[in-house]
Amino acid sequence: MKKLSTTFLLFILLSLTPIDEAYAQSEASSGYNPLSLRQVHESYLMWKRTLWRRVDLMEKQNKPFFAINRELSKVIIDAVQNGVLIPYSSDSVKDDNIMVRDDFLLNIQQETFEEDDFFGEDAFAEDDPFAAFEEDDPFAEEEIVEESGPVFIPNREFSIFEIKEDLYFDRVHSRIYFDIQAITMYLPGDSFYNNSGVEKPVASFRFIDLYNLFKSMPKEAIWYNERNIAQHKNLGDAFLLRLFKGIIVKVANADDIRVSELYSKSRKEGIMASFKVEQDLMEWEANLWEY
């Protein structure tokens, strides 16, 4: 009877624990990364690095992610507006940096300027000979002011994305994996709607959330295959197949600086350094099988 009452008490305590919290705790304690699509135990990892890649969807190789009316940015923005995708304020995509939906909408709004920012209210009042008559005109039509909502930046302006991924070697299966963790959407610095002149981060998203979103939208979330329109791919599969082209802009380091900051003499040297990092990784992978 005592054993039965103890079991019943444990059942009650477990039932009072929130399901999501219990699931998160079990994942954290089990050694699996909850952000990974491929669940590989941390004890299997012989080697691991975190990379950041900058992907410009205006480049030819990335155009399938940016087909008219099927833009990656459009799919993401529509999902956030409909409340089916959670945005984050940084690519750590933790629960404590979830972005409020209103803040996301503010990030994709066009900046508005009042007319008074350029001209004062009475700038031309003294020079207008008809100003006095307009105030007393009994036949003047009453001006109707229509209230309008916020004006959003066009979806095609958000053409820069940054992919954060883990590169690791699974010693049990003797395989190297690229495991995308998060994707951040940017407004380019040269955009007509960006007055700062530098790339503006809009929001970050968990890739596992994006993958599930893409899979739930087989007709909308399309990687457009212009060479064979009978063989379009889902955006989720396109990312897993690594059909995108991006340069490495950062490798996890103690100073948390980007590759371009290490080679700040010129933009060209920064780009060359990114290719050098990519080549070093490929060389390391090739040499790995010789040991």
Tab-separated table of C-alpha atoms in Angstrom:
chain	number	residue	atom	x	y	z
A	1	MET	CA	0.000	0.000	0.000
A	2	LYS	CA	2.868	2.392	0.825
A	3	LYS	CA	4.518	1.661	-2.539
A	4	LEU	CA	1.212	2.287	-4.306
A	5	SER	CA	0.714	5.662	-2.579
A	6	THR	CA	4.270	6.762	-3.490
A	7	THR	CA	3.678	5.907	-7.143
A	8	PHE	CA	0.397	7.805	-7.105
A	9	LEU	CA	2.134	10.862	-5.575
A	10	LEU	CA	4.813	10.844	-8.277
A	11	PHE	CA	2.121	10.647	-10.949
A	12	ILE	CA	0.368	13.695	-9.485
A	13	LEU	CA	3.607	15.716	-9.356
A	14	LEU	CA	4.457	14.895	-12.962
A	15	SER	CA	0.984	15.827	-14.111
A	16	LEU	CA	1.359	19.253	-12.480
A	17	THR	CA	4.570	19.975	-14.414
A	18	PRO	CA	3.955	21.881	-17.667
A	19	ILE	CA	4.442	19.621	-20.680
A	20	ASP	CA	6.658	22.068	-22.599
A	21	GLU	CA	8.842	22.688	-19.570
A	22	ALA	CA	9.202	18.993	-18.863
A	23	TYR	CA	10.074	18.331	-22.502
A	24	ALA	CA	12.679	21.114	-22.547
A	25	GLN	CA	14.237	19.860	-19.317
A	26	SER	CA	14.395	16.312	-20.635
A	27	GLU	CA	16.081	17.469	-23.854
A	28	ALA	CA	18.598	19.620	-22.001
A	29	SER	CA	19.503	16.800	-19.640
A	30	SER	CA	19.554	14.113	-22.331
A	31	GLY	CA	22.437	15.662	-24.280
A	32	TYR	CA	20.524	16.439	-27.468
A	33	ASN	CA	20.327	19.870	-29.083
A	34	PRO	CA	16.635	20.923	-29.271
A	35	LEU	CA	17.431	23.201	-32.249
A	36	SER	CA	18.750	20.363	-34.401
A	37	LEU	CA	16.745	18.491	-36.982
A	38	ARG	CA	19.273	15.664	-36.856
A	39	GLN	CA	19.342	14.525	-33.253
A	40	VAL	CA	22.930	13.529	-32.485
A	41	HIS	CA	23.989	12.967	-28.893
A	42	GLU	CA	26.721	15.301	-27.668
A	43	SER	CA	28.866	12.334	-26.650
A	44	TYR	CA	29.073	11.379	-30.330
A	45	LEU	CA	30.669	14.691	-31.303
A	46	MET	CA	34.402	14.423	-31.838
A	47	TRP	CA	34.790	17.929	-33.295
A	48	LYS	CA	32.453	20.910	-33.655
A	49	ARG	CA	32.517	24.533	-34.843
A	50	THR	CA	29.829	27.164	-35.325
A	51	LEU	CA	29.754	29.143	-38.584
A	52	TRP	CA	27.799	32.111	-39.872
A	53	ARG	CA	27.150	32.476	-43.605
A	54	ARG	CA	25.861	35.533	-45.437
A	55	VAL	CA	23.424	34.615	-48.209
A	56	ASP	CA	22.451	37.210	-50.814
A	57	LEU	CA	19.242	36.076	-52.508
A	58	MET	CA	19.872	38.452	-55.420
A	59	GLU	CA	22.798	36.286	-56.520
A	60	LYS	CA	22.048	33.982	-59.446
A	61	GLN	CA	22.522	30.732	-57.541
A	62	ASN	CA	20.147	31.901	-54.798
A	63	LYS	CA	17.404	33.219	-57.097
A	64	PRO	CA	15.244	30.039	-56.654
A	65	PHE	CA	14.765	31.125	-53.014
A	66	PHE	CA	13.555	34.510	-54.258
A	67	ALA	CA	11.052	33.799	-57.030
A	68	ILE	CA	8.403	36.462	-57.608
A	69	ASN	CA	5.518	36.104	-55.099
A	70	ARG	CA	7.292	33.106	-53.556
A	71	GLU	CA	10.141	34.972	-51.881
A	72	LEU	CA	11.622	33.439	-48.753
A	73	SER	CA	11.089	36.806	-47.053
A	74	LYS	CA	7.398	36.841	-48.043
A	75	VAL	CA	6.786	33.384	-46.612
A	76	ILE	CA	8.447	34.393	-43.334
A	77	ILE	CA	6.748	37.789	-43.010
A	78	ASP	CA	3.305	36.367	-43.761
A	79	ALA	CA	3.821	33.630	-41.178
A	80	VAL	CA	4.784	36.105	-38.444
A	81	GLN	CA	1.853	38.370	-39.303
A	82	ASN	CA	-0.486	35.373	-39.105
A	83	GLY	CA	0.959	34.362	-35.749
A	84	VAL	CA	2.289	30.960	-36.830
A	85	LEU	CA	6.026	31.793	-36.591
A	86	ILE	CA	7.916	33.175	-33.606
A	87	PRO	CA	10.582	35.862	-34.270
A	88	TYR	CA	13.616	36.334	-32.010
A	89	SER	CA	15.760	39.395	-31.373
A	90	SER	CA	19.063	37.521	-31.866
A	91	ASP	CA	20.319	34.315	-33.444
A	92	SER	CA	20.709	32.636	-30.054
A	93	VAL	CA	16.920	32.073	-30.434
A	94	LYS	CA	16.342	31.431	-26.750
A	95	ASP	CA	13.047	31.864	-24.951
A	96	ASP	CA	14.298	34.970	-23.152
A	97	ASN	CA	14.833	36.902	-26.408
A	98	ILE	CA	11.542	36.253	-28.163
A	99	MET	CA	10.597	39.339	-30.162
A	100	VAL	CA	7.175	40.847	-29.629
A	101	ARG	CA	5.093	40.681	-32.814
A	102	ASP	CA	4.528	44.459	-32.761
A	103	ASP	CA	8.303	45.033	-32.677
A	104	PHE	CA	8.710	42.798	-35.711
A	105	LEU	CA	6.033	44.722	-37.607
A	106	LEU	CA	7.787	47.948	-36.645
A	107	ASN	CA	11.041	46.630	-38.129
A	108	ILE	CA	9.415	46.038	-41.513
A	109	GLN	CA	7.546	49.351	-41.675
A	110	GLN	CA	8.584	52.217	-43.887
A	111	GLU	CA	9.907	55.255	-42.084
A	112	THR	CA	7.414	58.099	-42.331
A	113	PHE	CA	8.154	61.805	-42.380
A	114	GLU	CA	5.785	64.577	-41.457
A	115	GLU	CA	5.490	67.447	-43.878
A	116	ASP	CA	6.474	69.793	-41.069
A	117	ASP	CA	9.868	68.049	-40.881
A	118	PHE	CA	10.774	69.794	-44.122
A	119	PHE	CA	8.661	72.924	-44.065
A	120	GLY	CA	7.283	74.904	-41.192
A	121	GLU	CA	3.550	75.339	-40.842
A	122	ASP	CA	3.746	79.051	-41.757
A	123	ALA	CA	6.553	78.768	-44.284
A	124	PHE	CA	4.473	80.187	-47.101
A	125	ALA	CA	1.700	81.882	-45.133
A	126	GLU	CA	3.108	85.400	-45.488
A	127	ASP	CA	3.587	85.095	-49.275
A	128	ASP	CA	0.188	83.580	-50.035
A	129	PRO	CA	-2.182	86.371	-51.187
A	130	PHE	CA	-5.210	84.091	-51.016
A	131	ALA	CA	-4.618	82.784	-47.514
A	132	ALA	CA	-7.029	85.216	-45.886
A	133	PHE	CA	-9.820	84.416	-48.367
A	134	GLU	CA	-9.414	80.670	-47.949
A	135	GLU	CA	-10.101	80.904	-44.221
A	136	ASP	CA	-13.470	82.641	-44.774
A	137	ASP	CA	-14.517	80.873	-47.982
A	138	PRO	CA	-18.104	79.657	-47.350
A	139	PHE	CA	-17.974	77.384	-50.413
A	140	ALA	CA	-14.756	75.617	-49.481
A	141	GLU	CA	-15.108	71.877	-49.304
A	142	GLU	CA	-14.367	70.277	-45.998
A	143	GLU	CA	-11.138	68.300	-46.144
A	144	ILE	CA	-11.632	64.628	-45.424
A	145	VAL	CA	-8.745	63.007	-43.626
A	146	GLU	CA	-8.573	59.252	-44.150
A	147	GLU	CA	-6.825	57.210	-41.515
A	148	SER	CA	-4.458	54.657	-42.968
A	149	GLY	CA	-2.514	51.834	-41.381
A	150	PRO	CA	1.241	51.356	-41.410
A	151	VAL	CA	2.981	51.074	-44.768
A	152	PHE	CA	5.273	48.067	-44.914
A	153	ILE	CA	8.523	47.703	-46.820
A	154	PRO	CA	8.087	45.496	-49.930
A	155	ASN	CA	8.977	41.849	-49.309
A	156	ARG	CA	11.608	41.794	-52.066
A	157	GLU	CA	13.682	44.385	-50.227
A	158	PHE	CA	14.644	41.781	-47.604
A	159	SER	CA	17.168	39.925	-49.725
A	160	ILE	CA	19.982	39.310	-47.211
A	161	PHE	CA	19.916	36.342	-44.831
A	162	GLU	CA	22.496	35.071	-42.374
A	163	ILE	CA	22.635	31.371	-41.570
A	164	LYS	CA	24.029	30.174	-38.258
A	165	GLU	CA	25.020	26.521	-38.376
A	166	ASP	CA	27.026	23.930	-36.483
A	167	LEU	CA	29.638	21.902	-38.321
A	168	TYR	CA	30.479	18.708	-36.476
A	169	PHE	CA	31.949	15.261	-36.945
A	170	ASP	CA	29.884	12.333	-35.697
A	171	ARG	CA	32.451	9.763	-34.629
A	172	VAL	CA	29.872	6.981	-34.282
A	173	HIS	CA	28.597	7.252	-37.857
A	174	SER	CA	31.900	8.685	-39.202
A	175	ARG	CA	30.134	11.559	-40.925
A	176	ILE	CA	30.412	15.325	-41.084
A	177	TYR	CA	27.176	17.262	-40.712
A	178	PHE	CA	26.119	20.850	-41.340
A	179	ASP	CA	23.353	21.521	-38.847
A	180	ILE	CA	21.501	24.839	-39.384
A	181	GLN	CA	20.458	26.381	-36.075
A	182	ALA	CA	19.006	29.798	-36.918
A	183	ILE	CA	18.378	32.162	-39.812
A	184	THR	CA	18.382	35.958	-39.539
A	185	MET	CA	16.669	38.254	-42.036
A	186	TYR	CA	18.286	41.603	-42.938
A	187	LEU	CA	17.321	44.770	-44.781
A	188	PRO	CA	20.278	45.545	-47.116
A	189	GLY	CA	22.284	48.692	-46.503
A	190	ASP	CA	21.756	49.898	-50.066
A	191	SER	CA	17.973	49.532	-49.891
A	192	PHE	CA	15.910	52.632	-50.691
A	193	TYR	CA	14.072	52.021	-47.402
A	194	ASN	CA	17.209	51.921	-45.247
A	195	ASN	CA	18.505	55.361	-44.301
A	196	SER	CA	21.340	54.034	-42.116
A	197	GLY	CA	23.416	52.705	-45.018
A	198	VAL	CA	24.289	49.508	-43.129
A	199	GLU	CA	22.532	46.164	-43.110
A	200	LYS	CA	19.690	46.230	-40.602
A	201	PRO	CA	18.758	42.999	-38.787
A	202	VAL	CA	15.000	42.469	-38.769
A	203	ALA	CA	14.566	39.246	-36.775
A	204	SER	CA	16.000	35.780	-36.250
A	205	PHE	CA	14.171	32.467	-36.465
A	206	ARG	CA	14.799	28.926	-35.313
A	207	PHE	CA	15.487	26.797	-38.357
A	208	ILE	CA	13.523	23.889	-36.936
A	209	ASP	CA	10.476	26.210	-36.793
A	210	LEU	CA	11.085	27.367	-40.351
A	211	TYR	CA	11.471	23.802	-41.590
A	212	ASN	CA	8.152	22.770	-40.060
A	213	LEU	CA	6.534	25.912	-41.505
A	214	PHE	CA	7.871	25.202	-45.007
A	215	LYS	CA	6.682	21.593	-44.855
A	216	SER	CA	3.190	22.778	-43.924
A	217	MET	CA	3.112	25.002	-47.045
A	218	PRO	CA	3.922	22.690	-49.992
A	219	LYS	CA	2.439	25.049	-52.581
A	220	GLU	CA	3.738	28.361	-51.201
A	221	ALA	CA	7.176	27.573	-49.735
A	222	ILE	CA	8.808	26.714	-53.057
A	223	TRP	CA	12.422	26.599	-54.209
A	224	TYR	CA	11.728	27.526	-57.816
A	225	ASN	CA	13.437	25.226	-60.314
A	226	GLU	CA	13.424	27.303	-63.492
A	227	ARG	CA	15.246	24.568	-65.454
A	228	ASN	CA	12.509	22.051	-64.743
A	229	ILE	CA	9.269	23.470	-63.343
A	230	ALA	CA	8.006	19.936	-62.740
A	231	GLN	CA	10.731	19.492	-60.108
A	232	HIS	CA	10.289	22.392	-57.709
A	233	LYS	CA	11.501	21.653	-54.188
A	234	ASN	CA	10.194	22.624	-50.803
A	235	LEU	CA	12.247	25.378	-49.134
A	236	GLY	CA	12.926	23.099	-46.169
A	237	ASP	CA	14.437	20.430	-48.421
A	238	ALA	CA	16.389	23.066	-50.356
A	239	PHE	CA	18.122	24.176	-47.163
A	240	LEU	CA	18.900	20.606	-46.110
A	241	LEU	CA	20.315	19.908	-49.582
A	242	ARG	CA	22.379	23.097	-49.242
A	243	LEU	CA	21.210	24.587	-52.527
A	244	PHE	CA	22.100	28.071	-51.285
A	245	LYS	CA	25.383	29.912	-51.828
A	246	GLY	CA	26.818	31.913	-48.952
A	247	ILE	CA	30.203	33.100	-47.779
A	248	ILE	CA	31.468	32.520	-44.244
A	249	VAL	CA	31.398	35.827	-42.361
A	250	LYS	CA	32.110	34.525	-38.883
A	251	VAL	CA	33.538	31.526	-37.067
A	252	ALA	CA	32.939	31.098	-33.351
A	253	ASN	CA	35.866	32.699	-31.483
A	254	ALA	CA	36.686	34.036	-28.032
A	255	ASP	CA	36.599	37.681	-29.170
A	256	ASP	CA	33.286	37.222	-31.010
A	257	ILE	CA	34.525	39.145	-34.052
A	258	ARG	CA	33.804	38.628	-37.728
A	259	VAL	CA	36.204	37.537	-40.424
A	260	SER	CA	36.036	40.972	-42.041
A	261	GLU	CA	37.192	42.601	-38.801
A	262	LEU	CA	40.341	40.486	-38.839
A	263	TYR	CA	41.091	41.828	-42.315
A	264	SER	CA	39.789	45.377	-42.081
A	265	LYS	CA	42.189	46.924	-44.601
A	266	SER	CA	39.726	46.477	-47.451
A	267	ARG	CA	36.440	44.758	-48.296
A	268	LYS	CA	38.256	42.660	-50.881
A	269	GLU	CA	40.641	41.226	-48.283
A	270	GLY	CA	37.674	40.416	-46.041
A	271	ILE	CA	35.975	38.460	-48.828
A	272	MET	CA	39.210	36.640	-49.671
A	273	ALA	CA	39.598	35.739	-46.005
A	274	SER	CA	36.095	34.223	-46.036
A	275	PHE	CA	37.051	31.993	-48.957
A	276	LYS	CA	40.263	31.049	-47.141
A	277	VAL	CA	38.247	29.874	-44.112
A	278	GLU	CA	36.045	27.780	-46.415
A	279	GLN	CA	39.077	26.207	-48.088
A	280	ASP	CA	40.685	25.433	-44.734
A	281	LEU	CA	37.557	23.602	-43.628
A	282	MET	CA	37.489	21.580	-46.845
A	283	GLU	CA	41.168	20.731	-46.453
A	284	TRP	CA	40.607	19.652	-42.854
A	285	GLU	CA	37.772	17.367	-43.979
A	286	ALA	CA	39.947	15.849	-46.699
A	287	ASN	CA	42.831	15.243	-44.308
A	288	LEU	CA	40.509	13.771	-41.692
A	289	TRP	CA	40.204	10.496	-43.591
A	290	GLU	CA	43.996	10.074	-43.831
A	291	TYR	CA	44.476	9.679	-40.096
